[in-house]
Structure formats: C-alpha cells, structure tokens
C-alpha cells in the first residue's frame, strides 16, 4: 500500500485521538445539566399527558417552556447519543460499529433539529 | 453430591440457580433505562413536531398516548427517568471518589430503587388527580 506519510506521522495517527476524556467529561456535564431538566420535564409530562392540540401548543410556546424544553431535548439527545456510542463500542466492532455510531449521531441531530424548529414555529407563530 | 461431603470451597456458579448480584442488576438497569430514555427522547421530539403540524395529525398521535398501551409507555418512561436520574447521581458520586465499598454501593443501590419507585408512584398519583 502506498503511503506518502513518514513512519513517524503514521505512528502518530495510530495513537489515541485523545477524545476519550472529552467524551467522558461531556457525559458528566450533560448528566448534571439534565438533573433539574428531567425533574421539571417529568412533572410537566404528568400534568400534560393527554393534552389537546391547543393546550399543548400554548404550553410549548410559552417563553420559559420554549427555553427549558429546547434544553431538555437538545441536551438529552446529546447525552443519550454519547451514551449509545459506548453501548455500540461494547457490543459491535469493525464497519458495523462505525456505521451504528454515525447513524446514531445522525438520528440525534435529525430529531433534535426537527424539535427545535417545531418549538420555534409554535412559539413564534407560523 | 450430598450436603455432608460438599467441599469447603467456593463452587462455580450453577447456571440454573445462579442469580445476578443486585449490583450487577442495577448496572444493567442503568444501561437499559439509558437506552429507553434515548428512544423516549426521539418520541418527545416527535410529539413536539406533531404539535407544530395540524390538529388532526396531532390528535391521531395523542390517541395512542391516552390508550392503555400509551399509559404503559408513560409509566415505563417515568420509572426509567427516575431510576436513571437517581442512579446517575450515584454514578457521579463514584466519579468523585465516594461510595466504593460494596456495603455502601449496596445501600445506595437500594436507596436508588426505593426513590425511583416512590417518585414514579407519586407522579402517577399526581397525574391521576389532574385528569
Ligand atoms: C434525557 C435523559 C437521558 C438519556 C436519554 C440518557 C441516556 C443515557 C445513556 C444511553 C447512557 C449510556 C449507558 C451505558 O453506557 O450503559 C447514559 C449514561 C449515563 N447517564 Fe444518562 N441519560 C439521561 C439522563 C440522565 C440524567 C438526568 C442523569 C443524572 C445524573 C444521567 C447520568 C448518567 C451517567 C452518570 C451516565 C454514565 C454511566 C456510566 O459511566 O456507565 N443521565 N445515559
């Protein structure tokens, strides 16, 4: 296999990408942020379960809820996606592992962006 | 082997009678609830997107949520959220270097289980009163 890199630079590329600590740390930071958010959301969910269209929109579109709900969804999906990466790393390897991790991240971004835009659409009218 | 001449040494776990230690069960539960909550996050995002669409689509989505199956999902979500939340705090204490002794880990584990059950039941009771 032809490789234009020097032996040193090739060896460097084989080492740790030094991302492990960042991943671990972000999992903890998002966990702490989620403590109040999940408590708030669980209470809201119980009070809202079965809410009709108008009630749900009035709730989602109120200023404080817009902020907290956006945070809950974005931080929750981010934390969950970090966690699922570890799960895939434990049970799969090779191409499947790479595919599942990337797929998980795509899904998280897709639903996160969709939810944020939906919240803005409800709150700002449209 | 009769009880009388059973050797005085640890026997390897017998597959049919082996019960996972409580700490192992809690560890698996943290992972299981984390996965469940991740799916729940997608579901929550979907709910918000339905609320941003038209009333008929939203009503269709809600008709599942108020069904028996939907109630079971809600109960499962609440327990998962409270268990993962309390057990996550337990994890953070470990990360900070506290509570590693088996005795401590077992005690905090039972506290987490009890707290999650109480919080689930309490929020369910509040929900029933509001309905
Ligand atoms: C939207 C809510 C949440 C979702 C979707 C979620 C999802 C996950 C997932 C999938 C994992 C990986 C599990 C594993 O590797 O076995 C995880 C791990 C973790 N979660 Fe959460 N979680 C949520 C909320 C929370 C909250 C509120 C806390 C509060 C402290 C928390 C604390 C943790 C911790 C500390 C870990 C790492 C555990 C370890 O090192 O094995 N999570 N979470």
PDB file of C-alpha atoms and ligand atoms in Angstrom:
ATOM      1  CA  UNK A   1       0.000   0.000   0.000  1.00  0.00           C
ATOM      2  CA  UNK A   2       1.465   3.335  -0.943  1.00  0.00           C
ATOM      3  CA  UNK A   3       1.540   5.872   1.806  1.00  0.00           C
ATOM      4  CA  UNK A   4       3.093   9.294   1.484  1.00  0.00           C
ATOM      5  CA  UNK A   5       3.356   9.749   5.240  1.00  0.00           C
ATOM      6  CA  UNK A   6       6.595   9.283   7.153  1.00  0.00           C
ATOM      7  CA  UNK A   7       6.762   6.385   9.612  1.00  0.00           C
ATOM      8  CA  UNK A   8       6.511   8.895  12.462  1.00  0.00           C
ATOM      9  CA  UNK A   9       3.348  10.552  11.221  1.00  0.00           C
ATOM     10  CA  UNK A  10       1.825   7.152  10.548  1.00  0.00           C
ATOM     11  CA  UNK A  11       2.580   6.061  14.081  1.00  0.00           C
ATOM     12  CA  UNK A  12       1.057   9.246  15.420  1.00  0.00           C
ATOM     13  CA  UNK A  13      -2.156   8.512  13.573  1.00  0.00           C
ATOM     14  CA  UNK A  14      -2.378   5.134  15.265  1.00  0.00           C
ATOM     15  CA  UNK A  15      -2.385   6.550  18.746  1.00  0.00           C
ATOM     16  CA  UNK A  16      -5.267   7.704  20.850  1.00  0.00           C
ATOM     17  CA  UNK A  17      -7.179  10.575  19.300  1.00  0.00           C
ATOM     18  CA  UNK A  18      -7.298  11.981  22.850  1.00  0.00           C
ATOM     19  CA  UNK A  19     -11.049  12.324  22.616  1.00  0.00           C
ATOM     20  CA  UNK A  20     -11.877   9.862  25.351  1.00  0.00           C
ATOM     21  CA  UNK A  21     -11.585  12.329  28.188  1.00  0.00           C
ATOM     22  CA  UNK A  22     -13.718  14.861  26.369  1.00  0.00           C
ATOM     23  CA  UNK A  23     -16.393  12.248  25.741  1.00  0.00           C
ATOM     24  CA  UNK A  24     -16.336  11.140  29.378  1.00  0.00           C
ATOM     25  CA  UNK A  25     -16.402  14.715  30.644  1.00  0.00           C
ATOM     26  CA  UNK A  26     -19.272  15.778  28.385  1.00  0.00           C
ATOM     27  CA  UNK A  27     -21.266  12.762  29.551  1.00  0.00           C
ATOM     28  CA  UNK A  28     -20.891  14.009  33.161  1.00  0.00           C
ATOM     29  CA  UNK A  29     -21.542  17.691  32.352  1.00  0.00           C
ATOM     30  CA  UNK A  30     -24.704  16.863  30.415  1.00  0.00           C
ATOM     31  CA  UNK A  31     -25.773  14.479  33.207  1.00  0.00           C
ATOM     32  CA  UNK A  32     -25.572  17.299  35.739  1.00  0.00           C
ATOM     33  CA  UNK A  33     -27.443  19.684  33.441  1.00  0.00           C
ATOM     34  CA  UNK A  34     -30.132  17.034  32.953  1.00  0.00           C
ATOM     35  CA  UNK A  35     -30.879  16.583  36.658  1.00  0.00           C
ATOM     36  CA  UNK A  36     -33.114  19.670  37.003  1.00  0.00           C
ATOM     37  CA  UNK A  37     -34.317  19.429  33.393  1.00  0.00           C
ATOM     38  CA  UNK A  38     -35.555  15.842  33.720  1.00  0.00           C
ATOM     39  CA  UNK A  39     -37.289  16.586  37.038  1.00  0.00           C
ATOM     40  CA  UNK A  40     -39.008  19.611  35.516  1.00  0.00           C
ATOM     41  CA  UNK A  41     -39.978  17.695  32.407  1.00  0.00           C
ATOM     42  CA  UNK A  42     -41.295  14.645  34.287  1.00  0.00           C
ATOM     43  CA  UNK A  43     -43.614  16.876  36.334  1.00  0.00           C
ATOM     44  CA  UNK A  44     -44.763  18.692  33.194  1.00  0.00           C
ATOM     45  CA  UNK A  45     -45.328  15.437  31.356  1.00  0.00           C
ATOM     46  CA  UNK A  46     -47.593  14.085  34.070  1.00  0.00           C
ATOM     47  CA  UNK A  47     -49.617  17.308  34.117  1.00  0.00           C
ATOM     48  CA  UNK A  48     -49.836  17.473  30.322  1.00  0.00           C
ATOM     49  CA  UNK A  49     -50.356  13.859  29.354  1.00  0.00           C
ATOM     50  CA  UNK A  50     -53.374  13.733  27.099  1.00  0.00           C
ATOM     51  CA  UNK A  51     -53.303  17.493  26.456  1.00  0.00           C
ATOM     52  CA  UNK A  52     -55.206  18.501  23.336  1.00  0.00           C
ATOM     53  CA  UNK A  53     -53.712  20.463  20.445  1.00  0.00           C
ATOM     54  CA  UNK A  54     -54.455  23.945  21.804  1.00  0.00           C
ATOM     55  CA  UNK A  55     -53.252  23.187  25.340  1.00  0.00           C
ATOM     56  CA  UNK A  56     -50.067  21.523  24.097  1.00  0.00           C
ATOM     57  CA  UNK A  57     -49.242  24.459  21.791  1.00  0.00           C
ATOM     58  CA  UNK A  58     -49.951  27.056  24.445  1.00  0.00           C
ATOM     59  CA  UNK A  59     -47.586  25.228  26.788  1.00  0.00           C
ATOM     60  CA  UNK A  60     -44.799  24.614  24.264  1.00  0.00           C
ATOM     61  CA  UNK A  61     -44.987  28.210  23.004  1.00  0.00           C
ATOM     62  CA  UNK A  62     -44.732  29.992  26.351  1.00  0.00           C
ATOM     63  CA  UNK A  63     -41.366  31.752  26.696  1.00  0.00           C
ATOM     64  CA  UNK A  64     -39.900  29.848  29.666  1.00  0.00           C
ATOM     65  CA  UNK A  65     -41.065  26.461  28.360  1.00  0.00           C
ATOM     66  CA  UNK A  66     -39.525  27.200  24.944  1.00  0.00           C
ATOM     67  CA  UNK A  67     -36.129  27.602  26.599  1.00  0.00           C
ATOM     68  CA  UNK A  68     -36.385  24.677  29.027  1.00  0.00           C
ATOM     69  CA  UNK A  69     -37.924  22.281  26.509  1.00  0.00           C
ATOM     70  CA  UNK A  70     -35.265  23.102  23.905  1.00  0.00           C
ATOM     71  CA  UNK A  71     -32.560  22.487  26.504  1.00  0.00           C
ATOM     72  CA  UNK A  72     -34.155  19.234  27.659  1.00  0.00           C
ATOM     73  CA  UNK A  73     -34.415  17.838  24.147  1.00  0.00           C
ATOM     74  CA  UNK A  74     -31.021  19.020  22.866  1.00  0.00           C
ATOM     75  CA  UNK A  75     -29.016  18.148  25.985  1.00  0.00           C
ATOM     76  CA  UNK A  76     -30.958  14.883  26.418  1.00  0.00           C
ATOM     77  CA  UNK A  77     -30.315  13.760  22.842  1.00  0.00           C
ATOM     78  CA  UNK A  78     -26.671  14.779  23.114  1.00  0.00           C
ATOM     79  CA  UNK A  79     -26.144  12.883  26.377  1.00  0.00           C
ATOM     80  CA  UNK A  80     -28.059   9.876  25.040  1.00  0.00           C
ATOM     81  CA  UNK A  81     -26.026   9.826  21.842  1.00  0.00           C
ATOM     82  CA  UNK A  82     -22.771   9.908  23.840  1.00  0.00           C
ATOM     83  CA  UNK A  83     -24.061   7.021  25.944  1.00  0.00           C
ATOM     84  CA  UNK A  84     -25.251   4.954  22.984  1.00  0.00           C
ATOM     85  CA  UNK A  85     -21.816   5.334  21.406  1.00  0.00           C
ATOM     86  CA  UNK A  86     -20.362   3.492  24.413  1.00  0.00           C
ATOM     87  CA  UNK A  87     -23.033   0.813  24.084  1.00  0.00           C
ATOM     88  CA  UNK A  88     -22.163   0.242  20.408  1.00  0.00           C
ATOM     89  CA  UNK A  89     -18.464   0.188  21.297  1.00  0.00           C
ATOM     90  CA  UNK A  90     -19.181  -2.581  23.797  1.00  0.00           C
ATOM     91  CA  UNK A  91     -21.223  -4.847  21.543  1.00  0.00           C
ATOM     92  CA  UNK A  92     -20.095  -4.243  17.950  1.00  0.00           C
ATOM     93  CA  UNK A  93     -16.849  -3.751  16.094  1.00  0.00           C
ATOM     94  CA  UNK A  94     -15.418  -3.017  12.653  1.00  0.00           C
ATOM     95  CA  UNK A  95     -17.557  -1.415   9.979  1.00  0.00           C
ATOM     96  CA  UNK A  96     -20.810  -2.142  11.818  1.00  0.00           C
ATOM     97  CA  UNK A  97     -19.567  -0.246  14.857  1.00  0.00           C
ATOM     98  CA  UNK A  98     -18.623   2.818  12.802  1.00  0.00           C
ATOM     99  CA  UNK A  99     -21.910   2.685  10.940  1.00  0.00           C
ATOM    100  CA  UNK A 100     -24.057   2.395  14.076  1.00  0.00           C
ATOM    101  CA  UNK A 101     -22.253   5.213  15.890  1.00  0.00           C
ATOM    102  CA  UNK A 102     -22.547   7.572  12.924  1.00  0.00           C
ATOM    103  CA  UNK A 103     -26.155   6.509  12.324  1.00  0.00           C
ATOM    104  CA  UNK A 104     -26.999   7.202  15.994  1.00  0.00           C
ATOM    105  CA  UNK A 105     -25.483  10.674  15.734  1.00  0.00           C
ATOM    106  CA  UNK A 106     -27.385  11.443  12.515  1.00  0.00           C
ATOM    107  CA  UNK A 107     -30.681  10.400  14.093  1.00  0.00           C
ATOM    108  CA  UNK A 108     -29.992  12.539  17.168  1.00  0.00           C
ATOM    109  CA  UNK A 109     -29.226  15.608  15.031  1.00  0.00           C
ATOM    110  CA  UNK A 110     -32.229  14.992  12.777  1.00  0.00           C
ATOM    111  CA  UNK A 111     -34.748  14.730  15.615  1.00  0.00           C
ATOM    112  CA  UNK A 112     -33.060  17.471  17.633  1.00  0.00           C
ATOM    113  CA  UNK A 113     -33.143  19.952  14.787  1.00  0.00           C
ATOM    114  CA  UNK A 114     -36.707  18.955  13.912  1.00  0.00           C
ATOM    115  CA  UNK A 115     -37.837  19.502  17.501  1.00  0.00           C
ATOM    116  CA  UNK A 116     -36.073  22.860  17.850  1.00  0.00           C
ATOM    117  CA  UNK A 117     -37.588  24.145  14.619  1.00  0.00           C
ATOM    118  CA  UNK A 118     -41.012  22.864  15.709  1.00  0.00           C
ATOM    119  CA  UNK A 119     -40.737  24.664  19.050  1.00  0.00           C
ATOM    120  CA  UNK A 120     -39.742  27.901  17.303  1.00  0.00           C
ATOM    121  CA  UNK A 121     -42.546  27.544  14.811  1.00  0.00           C
ATOM    122  CA  UNK A 122     -45.095  27.137  17.605  1.00  0.00           C
ATOM    123  CA  UNK A 123     -43.626  29.924  19.752  1.00  0.00           C
ATOM    124  CA  UNK A 124     -43.056  32.492  17.043  1.00  0.00           C
ATOM    125  CA  UNK A 125     -46.195  31.645  15.076  1.00  0.00           C
ATOM    126  CA  UNK A 126     -46.257  30.249  11.590  1.00  0.00           C
TER     127      UNK A 126
ATOM    128  CA  UNK B   1     -23.241 -34.511  45.837  1.00  0.00           C
ATOM    129  CA  UNK B   2     -24.798 -34.834  49.265  1.00  0.00           C
ATOM    130  CA  UNK B   3     -24.669 -31.946  51.685  1.00  0.00           C
ATOM    131  CA  UNK B   4     -22.492 -33.935  54.062  1.00  0.00           C
ATOM    132  CA  UNK B   5     -19.498 -34.280  51.771  1.00  0.00           C
ATOM    133  CA  UNK B   6     -19.801 -30.984  49.926  1.00  0.00           C
ATOM    134  CA  UNK B   7     -16.283 -29.469  49.868  1.00  0.00           C
ATOM    135  CA  UNK B   8     -15.494 -26.378  51.883  1.00  0.00           C
ATOM    136  CA  UNK B   9     -14.543 -24.343  48.859  1.00  0.00           C
ATOM    137  CA  UNK B  10     -16.439 -21.940  46.607  1.00  0.00           C
ATOM    138  CA  UNK B  11     -18.290 -23.776  43.853  1.00  0.00           C
ATOM    139  CA  UNK B  12     -18.564 -22.149  40.457  1.00  0.00           C
ATOM    140  CA  UNK B  13     -21.944 -20.560  39.798  1.00  0.00           C
ATOM    141  CA  UNK B  14     -24.500 -23.065  38.636  1.00  0.00           C
ATOM    142  CA  UNK B  15     -26.200 -21.721  35.514  1.00  0.00           C
ATOM    143  CA  UNK B  16     -29.710 -22.710  36.550  1.00  0.00           C
ATOM    144  CA  UNK B  17     -29.617 -21.423  40.080  1.00  0.00           C
ATOM    145  CA  UNK B  18     -27.246 -18.503  39.647  1.00  0.00           C
ATOM    146  CA  UNK B  19     -28.802 -15.169  40.478  1.00  0.00           C
ATOM    147  CA  UNK B  20     -27.103 -11.991  39.355  1.00  0.00           C
ATOM    148  CA  UNK B  21     -25.865  -9.912  42.270  1.00  0.00           C
ATOM    149  CA  UNK B  22     -28.034  -6.907  42.968  1.00  0.00           C
ATOM    150  CA  UNK B  23     -25.215  -4.534  41.963  1.00  0.00           C
ATOM    151  CA  UNK B  24     -24.954  -6.203  38.556  1.00  0.00           C
ATOM    152  CA  UNK B  25     -28.698  -5.918  38.026  1.00  0.00           C
ATOM    153  CA  UNK B  26     -28.613  -2.196  38.812  1.00  0.00           C
ATOM    154  CA  UNK B  27     -25.709  -1.714  36.420  1.00  0.00           C
ATOM    155  CA  UNK B  28     -27.633  -3.382  33.612  1.00  0.00           C
ATOM    156  CA  UNK B  29     -30.715  -1.338  34.517  1.00  0.00           C
ATOM    157  CA  UNK B  30     -28.761   1.896  34.149  1.00  0.00           C
ATOM    158  CA  UNK B  31     -27.843   0.907  30.622  1.00  0.00           C
ATOM    159  CA  UNK B  32     -31.345  -0.356  29.790  1.00  0.00           C
ATOM    160  CA  UNK B  33     -33.016   2.797  31.086  1.00  0.00           C
ATOM    161  CA  UNK B  34     -30.451   4.962  29.266  1.00  0.00           C
ATOM    162  CA  UNK B  35     -31.356   3.238  26.013  1.00  0.00           C
ATOM    163  CA  UNK B  36     -35.077   3.535  26.790  1.00  0.00           C
ATOM    164  CA  UNK B  37     -34.703   7.245  27.537  1.00  0.00           C
ATOM    165  CA  UNK B  38     -32.850   7.776  24.262  1.00  0.00           C
ATOM    166  CA  UNK B  39     -35.796   6.293  22.392  1.00  0.00           C
ATOM    167  CA  UNK B  40     -38.047   8.383  24.636  1.00  0.00           C
ATOM    168  CA  UNK B  41     -36.152  11.500  23.543  1.00  0.00           C
ATOM    169  CA  UNK B  42     -36.943  10.734  19.917  1.00  0.00           C
ATOM    170  CA  UNK B  43     -40.567  10.216  20.929  1.00  0.00           C
ATOM    171  CA  UNK B  44     -40.646  13.557  22.723  1.00  0.00           C
ATOM    172  CA  UNK B  45     -39.171  15.267  19.656  1.00  0.00           C
ATOM    173  CA  UNK B  46     -41.862  13.603  17.551  1.00  0.00           C
ATOM    174  CA  UNK B  47     -44.587  14.864  19.901  1.00  0.00           C
ATOM    175  CA  UNK B  48     -43.334  18.446  19.540  1.00  0.00           C
ATOM    176  CA  UNK B  49     -43.207  18.104  15.773  1.00  0.00           C
ATOM    177  CA  UNK B  50     -46.786  16.825  15.729  1.00  0.00           C
ATOM    178  CA  UNK B  51     -47.844  19.785  17.859  1.00  0.00           C
ATOM    179  CA  UNK B  52     -46.290  22.041  15.208  1.00  0.00           C
ATOM    180  CA  UNK B  53     -48.242  20.309  12.441  1.00  0.00           C
ATOM    181  CA  UNK B  54     -52.033  20.216  12.014  1.00  0.00           C
ATOM    182  CA  UNK B  55     -54.630  19.388  14.694  1.00  0.00           C
ATOM    183  CA  UNK B  56     -55.743  16.150  13.038  1.00  0.00           C
ATOM    184  CA  UNK B  57     -52.263  14.653  12.898  1.00  0.00           C
ATOM    185  CA  UNK B  58     -51.689  15.695  16.500  1.00  0.00           C
ATOM    186  CA  UNK B  59     -54.982  14.145  17.638  1.00  0.00           C
ATOM    187  CA  UNK B  60     -54.040  10.879  15.955  1.00  0.00           C
ATOM    188  CA  UNK B  61     -50.692  10.848  17.743  1.00  0.00           C
ATOM    189  CA  UNK B  62     -52.335  11.691  21.081  1.00  0.00           C
ATOM    190  CA  UNK B  63     -54.925   8.937  20.682  1.00  0.00           C
ATOM    191  CA  UNK B  64     -52.101   6.444  21.150  1.00  0.00           C
ATOM    192  CA  UNK B  65     -50.738   8.298  24.174  1.00  0.00           C
ATOM    193  CA  UNK B  66     -54.053   8.141  26.041  1.00  0.00           C
ATOM    194  CA  UNK B  67     -54.618   4.458  25.202  1.00  0.00           C
ATOM    195  CA  UNK B  68     -53.740   1.686  27.643  1.00  0.00           C
ATOM    196  CA  UNK B  69     -50.538   0.949  25.704  1.00  0.00           C
ATOM    197  CA  UNK B  70     -49.681   4.647  25.792  1.00  0.00           C
ATOM    198  CA  UNK B  71     -50.199   4.710  29.569  1.00  0.00           C
ATOM    199  CA  UNK B  72     -47.860   1.761  29.965  1.00  0.00           C
ATOM    200  CA  UNK B  73     -45.234   3.578  27.895  1.00  0.00           C
ATOM    201  CA  UNK B  74     -45.700   6.680  30.060  1.00  0.00           C
ATOM    202  CA  UNK B  75     -45.305   4.656  33.258  1.00  0.00           C
ATOM    203  CA  UNK B  76     -42.225   2.958  31.839  1.00  0.00           C
ATOM    204  CA  UNK B  77     -40.768   6.308  30.836  1.00  0.00           C
ATOM    205  CA  UNK B  78     -41.360   7.782  34.292  1.00  0.00           C
ATOM    206  CA  UNK B  79     -39.701   4.851  36.053  1.00  0.00           C
ATOM    207  CA  UNK B  80     -36.798   4.852  33.581  1.00  0.00           C
ATOM    208  CA  UNK B  81     -36.297   8.592  34.020  1.00  0.00           C
ATOM    209  CA  UNK B  82     -36.357   8.483  37.822  1.00  0.00           C
ATOM    210  CA  UNK B  83     -34.205   5.369  38.083  1.00  0.00           C
ATOM    211  CA  UNK B  84     -31.603   6.658  35.619  1.00  0.00           C
ATOM    212  CA  UNK B  85     -31.663  10.074  37.282  1.00  0.00           C
ATOM    213  CA  UNK B  86     -31.096   8.786  40.823  1.00  0.00           C
ATOM    214  CA  UNK B  87     -28.664   6.103  39.742  1.00  0.00           C
ATOM    215  CA  UNK B  88     -26.877   8.684  37.579  1.00  0.00           C
ATOM    216  CA  UNK B  89     -26.341  10.798  40.696  1.00  0.00           C
ATOM    217  CA  UNK B  90     -24.954   7.646  42.354  1.00  0.00           C
ATOM    218  CA  UNK B  91     -22.576   7.304  39.387  1.00  0.00           C
ATOM    219  CA  UNK B  92     -21.463  10.918  39.790  1.00  0.00           C
ATOM    220  CA  UNK B  93     -20.631  10.275  43.454  1.00  0.00           C
ATOM    221  CA  UNK B  94     -18.494   7.323  42.378  1.00  0.00           C
ATOM    222  CA  UNK B  95     -16.785   9.530  39.797  1.00  0.00           C
ATOM    223  CA  UNK B  96     -15.990  11.965  42.599  1.00  0.00           C
ATOM    224  CA  UNK B  97     -14.492   9.076  44.568  1.00  0.00           C
ATOM    225  CA  UNK B  98     -17.204   8.315  47.128  1.00  0.00           C
ATOM    226  CA  UNK B  99     -19.148   5.178  47.984  1.00  0.00           C
ATOM    227  CA  UNK B 100     -16.965   2.440  46.512  1.00  0.00           C
ATOM    228  CA  UNK B 101     -17.223  -0.040  49.401  1.00  0.00           C
ATOM    229  CA  UNK B 102     -19.514  -2.933  48.475  1.00  0.00           C
ATOM    230  CA  UNK B 103     -21.619  -2.228  51.565  1.00  0.00           C
ATOM    231  CA  UNK B 104     -22.009   1.445  50.586  1.00  0.00           C
ATOM    232  CA  UNK B 105     -22.752   0.592  46.959  1.00  0.00           C
ATOM    233  CA  UNK B 106     -25.438  -1.853  48.034  1.00  0.00           C
ATOM    234  CA  UNK B 107     -27.032   0.619  50.397  1.00  0.00           C
ATOM    235  CA  UNK B 108     -27.035   3.454  47.863  1.00  0.00           C
ATOM    236  CA  UNK B 109     -28.406   0.978  45.308  1.00  0.00           C
ATOM    237  CA  UNK B 110     -31.421   0.174  47.458  1.00  0.00           C
ATOM    238  CA  UNK B 111     -31.961   3.879  48.106  1.00  0.00           C
ATOM    239  CA  UNK B 112     -31.989   4.492  44.339  1.00  0.00           C
ATOM    240  CA  UNK B 113     -34.511   1.696  43.745  1.00  0.00           C
ATOM    241  CA  UNK B 114     -36.790   2.918  46.535  1.00  0.00           C
ATOM    242  CA  UNK B 115     -36.548   6.558  45.439  1.00  0.00           C
ATOM    243  CA  UNK B 116     -37.327   5.658  41.822  1.00  0.00           C
ATOM    244  CA  UNK B 117     -40.390   3.616  42.830  1.00  0.00           C
ATOM    245  CA  UNK B 118     -41.671   6.322  45.171  1.00  0.00           C
ATOM    246  CA  UNK B 119     -41.138   9.101  42.607  1.00  0.00           C
ATOM    247  CA  UNK B 120     -42.865   7.059  39.887  1.00  0.00           C
ATOM    248  CA  UNK B 121     -45.842   6.285  42.133  1.00  0.00           C
ATOM    249  CA  UNK B 122     -46.064   9.871  43.368  1.00  0.00           C
ATOM    250  CA  UNK B 123     -46.000  11.403  39.899  1.00  0.00           C
ATOM    251  CA  UNK B 124     -48.558   8.850  38.745  1.00  0.00           C
ATOM    252  CA  UNK B 125     -50.836   9.774  41.656  1.00  0.00           C
ATOM    253  CA  UNK B 126     -50.492  13.474  40.853  1.00  0.00           C
ATOM    254  CA  UNK B 127     -51.310  12.725  37.221  1.00  0.00           C
ATOM    255  CA  UNK B 128     -54.448  10.811  38.192  1.00  0.00           C
ATOM    256  CA  UNK B 129     -55.688  13.700  40.338  1.00  0.00           C
ATOM    257  CA  UNK B 130     -55.175  16.154  37.499  1.00  0.00           C
ATOM    258  CA  UNK B 131     -57.005  14.021  34.978  1.00  0.00           C
TER     259      UNK B 131
HETATM  260  C1  LIG C   1     -32.945  12.525  28.505  1.00  0.00           C
HETATM  261  C2  LIG C   1     -32.449  11.880  29.511  1.00  0.00           C
HETATM  262  C3  LIG C   1     -31.324  10.867  29.458  1.00  0.00           C
HETATM  263  C4  LIG C   1     -30.950   9.990  28.474  1.00  0.00           C
HETATM  264  C5  LIG C   1     -31.574   9.817  27.093  1.00  0.00           C
HETATM  265  C6  LIG C   1     -29.808   9.241  28.977  1.00  0.00           C
HETATM  266  C7  LIG C   1     -29.152   8.238  28.281  1.00  0.00           C
HETATM  267  C8  LIG C   1     -28.015   7.600  28.700  1.00  0.00           C
HETATM  268  C9  LIG C   1     -27.344   6.514  28.032  1.00  0.00           C
HETATM  269  C10 LIG C   1     -27.808   5.858  26.726  1.00  0.00           C
HETATM  270  C11 LIG C   1     -26.243   6.185  28.750  1.00  0.00           C
HETATM  271  C12 LIG C   1     -25.220   5.085  28.436  1.00  0.00           C
HETATM  272  C13 LIG C   1     -25.464   3.901  29.316  1.00  0.00           C
HETATM  273  C14 LIG C   1     -24.304   2.939  29.328  1.00  0.00           C
HETATM  274  O1  LIG C   1     -23.220   3.236  28.832  1.00  0.00           O
HETATM  275  O2  LIG C   1     -24.501   1.848  29.879  1.00  0.00           O
HETATM  276  C15 LIG C   1     -26.197   7.071  29.877  1.00  0.00           C
HETATM  277  C16 LIG C   1     -25.181   7.070  30.839  1.00  0.00           C
HETATM  278  C17 LIG C   1     -25.148   7.918  31.923  1.00  0.00           C
HETATM  279  N1  LIG C   1     -26.172   8.761  32.346  1.00  0.00           N
HETATM  280 FE1  LIG C   1     -27.807   9.210  31.294  1.00  0.00          FE
HETATM  281  N2  LIG C   1     -29.492   9.688  30.226  1.00  0.00           N
HETATM  282  C18 LIG C   1     -30.401  10.690  30.557  1.00  0.00           C
HETATM  283  C19 LIG C   1     -30.452  11.394  31.749  1.00  0.00           C
HETATM  284  C20 LIG C   1     -29.508  11.339  32.749  1.00  0.00           C
HETATM  285  C21 LIG C   1     -29.582  12.079  33.986  1.00  0.00           C
HETATM  286  C22 LIG C   1     -30.707  13.010  34.411  1.00  0.00           C
HETATM  287  C23 LIG C   1     -28.502  11.772  34.688  1.00  0.00           C
HETATM  288  C24 LIG C   1     -28.280  12.369  36.064  1.00  0.00           C
HETATM  289  C25 LIG C   1     -27.265  12.265  36.781  1.00  0.00           C
HETATM  290  C26 LIG C   1     -27.691  10.826  33.901  1.00  0.00           C
HETATM  291  C27 LIG C   1     -26.468  10.275  34.247  1.00  0.00           C
HETATM  292  C28 LIG C   1     -25.738   9.386  33.512  1.00  0.00           C
HETATM  293  C29 LIG C   1     -24.396   8.937  33.824  1.00  0.00           C
HETATM  294  C30 LIG C   1     -23.564   9.378  35.020  1.00  0.00           C
HETATM  295  C31 LIG C   1     -24.027   8.021  32.825  1.00  0.00           C
HETATM  296  C32 LIG C   1     -22.702   7.287  32.693  1.00  0.00           C
HETATM  297  C33 LIG C   1     -22.768   5.956  33.335  1.00  0.00           C
HETATM  298  C34 LIG C   1     -21.533   5.153  33.166  1.00  0.00           C
HETATM  299  O3  LIG C   1     -20.426   5.687  33.331  1.00  0.00           O
HETATM  300  O4  LIG C   1     -21.654   3.959  32.888  1.00  0.00           O
HETATM  301  N3  LIG C   1     -28.363  10.585  32.724  1.00  0.00           N
HETATM  302  N4  LIG C   1     -27.292   7.923  29.848  1.00  0.00           N
END
